[in-house]
Structure formats: C-alpha cells, structure tokens
Amino acid sequence: QLQLVESGGGLVQPGGSLRLSCAASGFTLDYYTIAWFRQAPGKEREGVSCIGSSGGGTNYADSVKGRFLVSRDNAKNTAFLQMDSLKSEDTAVYYCAALRRPPIQTRFGIVCPANRYEYDYWGQGAQVTVSS
C-alpha cells in the first residue's frame, strides 16, 4: 500500500523537544517534496515546513522559524521534523505530505503549495501536545 507513516508525537513540556518521522511505504521519496502541516483544535490546517527532494531547499513558517528543522534521509525513505523550544501554541496534530512536483524556486528559497489537495500522499497525523 502506498502511504506515509508518521511517528514521534507525544506530550512534552514547554521548552522541550520532539522529533517527528515520516516514512514512505510502497514508494520512494527521492523525487518528492515533503511538507509538514499542523492543525490545532478549532483551527484550519496550516503549513509548517517543507523540504525539496534533494534536501537542498527548505521553507519554514514564521511561527516556527529558528525552532524547527526539517530534514530527510532519502536512503532511509524518511523525512523528519525536529521541533525544539516547543510552545503551548505548537500543540496540534502534525501531518506530513508528499508532493510529486518540485517546489517553486525563488531567490529567497523554495515555496511549497498551501493547498492540501495538491499533495499526493498524506500521513495519518501525529499528536503533539505541549503542556506543563
């Protein structure tokens, strides 16, 4: 079955860290852009970060810039989201998504689609709760 399998969510105190993993099953991620979205209770799904197929380009939402780091290991067919200095407002279900097309390249970096329907595969979601 072609799918993305997420792991690594959990409960963490403010200021703590978590690392989410997104592993592809049934296909290779080599040619896919990987994006991370999150959806907090009562809010719309929002883009968090994305990374190009080769890992050379990344994009971060302003709200997580400097605290989160997206990466990938194509040999392991897995993408990651390292989340440091977590805040209560980071509490959400986090989803990874794979896009067959490369991201838009700009002079400032890559840009990934905000429209969820443009993505080809989605993970099942990982709950991240930041609370004392």
Short mmCIF file of N, CA and C in Angstrom, two decimals, residues 2 4 8 17 27 39 43 52 59-60 75 80 95 102 104 109 118 124:
data_model
loop_
_atom_site.label_atom_id
_atom_site.label_comp_id
_atom_site.label_asym_id
_atom_site.label_seq_id
_atom_site.Cartn_x
_atom_site.Cartn_y
_atom_site.Cartn_z
N LEU A 2 0.53 2.22 -0.79
CA LEU A 2 1.28 3.46 -0.87
C LEU A 2 0.80 4.40 0.22
N LEU A 4 2.21 7.18 3.77
CA LEU A 4 3.19 7.77 4.66
C LEU A 4 2.80 7.40 6.08
N GLY A 8 6.50 9.58 16.40
CA GLY A 8 7.29 10.51 17.18
C GLY A 8 6.51 11.56 17.95
N SER A 17 11.53 19.24 23.41
CA SER A 17 11.76 18.89 22.02
C SER A 17 11.08 17.59 21.66
N PHE A 27 6.62 3.24 -1.91
CA PHE A 27 7.18 4.11 -2.94
C PHE A 27 8.40 4.81 -2.37
N GLN A 39 -2.59 21.05 12.47
CA GLN A 39 -3.95 21.53 12.68
C GLN A 39 -4.25 21.49 14.17
N LYS A 43 -8.93 25.17 14.55
CA LYS A 43 -8.23 25.99 13.58
C LYS A 43 -8.05 25.25 12.26
N GLY A 52 12.78 20.22 -0.22
CA GLY A 52 12.85 19.71 -1.58
C GLY A 52 13.36 18.29 -1.62
N ASN A 59 11.79 25.42 3.70
CA ASN A 59 10.90 26.54 3.95
C ASN A 59 10.27 26.37 5.32
N TYR A 60 10.12 27.48 6.05
CA TYR A 60 9.53 27.43 7.38
C TYR A 60 8.52 28.55 7.56
N ALA A 75 17.93 7.73 1.66
CA ALA A 75 18.37 6.35 1.74
C ALA A 75 17.47 5.54 2.67
N PHE A 80 11.94 14.06 8.36
CA PHE A 80 11.90 14.35 9.78
C PHE A 80 11.51 15.81 10.02
N TYR A 95 0.88 16.63 10.35
CA TYR A 95 0.77 15.76 9.20
C TYR A 95 1.94 15.99 8.25
N PRO A 102 8.51 19.29 -7.85
CA PRO A 102 9.46 20.05 -7.05
C PRO A 102 8.82 21.35 -6.58
N ILE A 104 8.51 25.44 -5.86
CA ILE A 104 8.88 26.63 -6.61
C ILE A 104 10.18 27.17 -6.06
N GLY A 109 14.40 31.23 -1.60
CA GLY A 109 14.25 29.86 -1.19
C GLY A 109 13.09 29.19 -1.89
N GLU A 118 -3.26 19.58 -3.39
CA GLU A 118 -2.18 19.43 -4.35
C GLU A 118 -1.23 18.31 -4.00
N GLN A 124 -0.86 9.84 8.55
CA GLN A 124 -2.07 9.69 9.34
C GLN A 124 -2.22 10.73 10.43
#
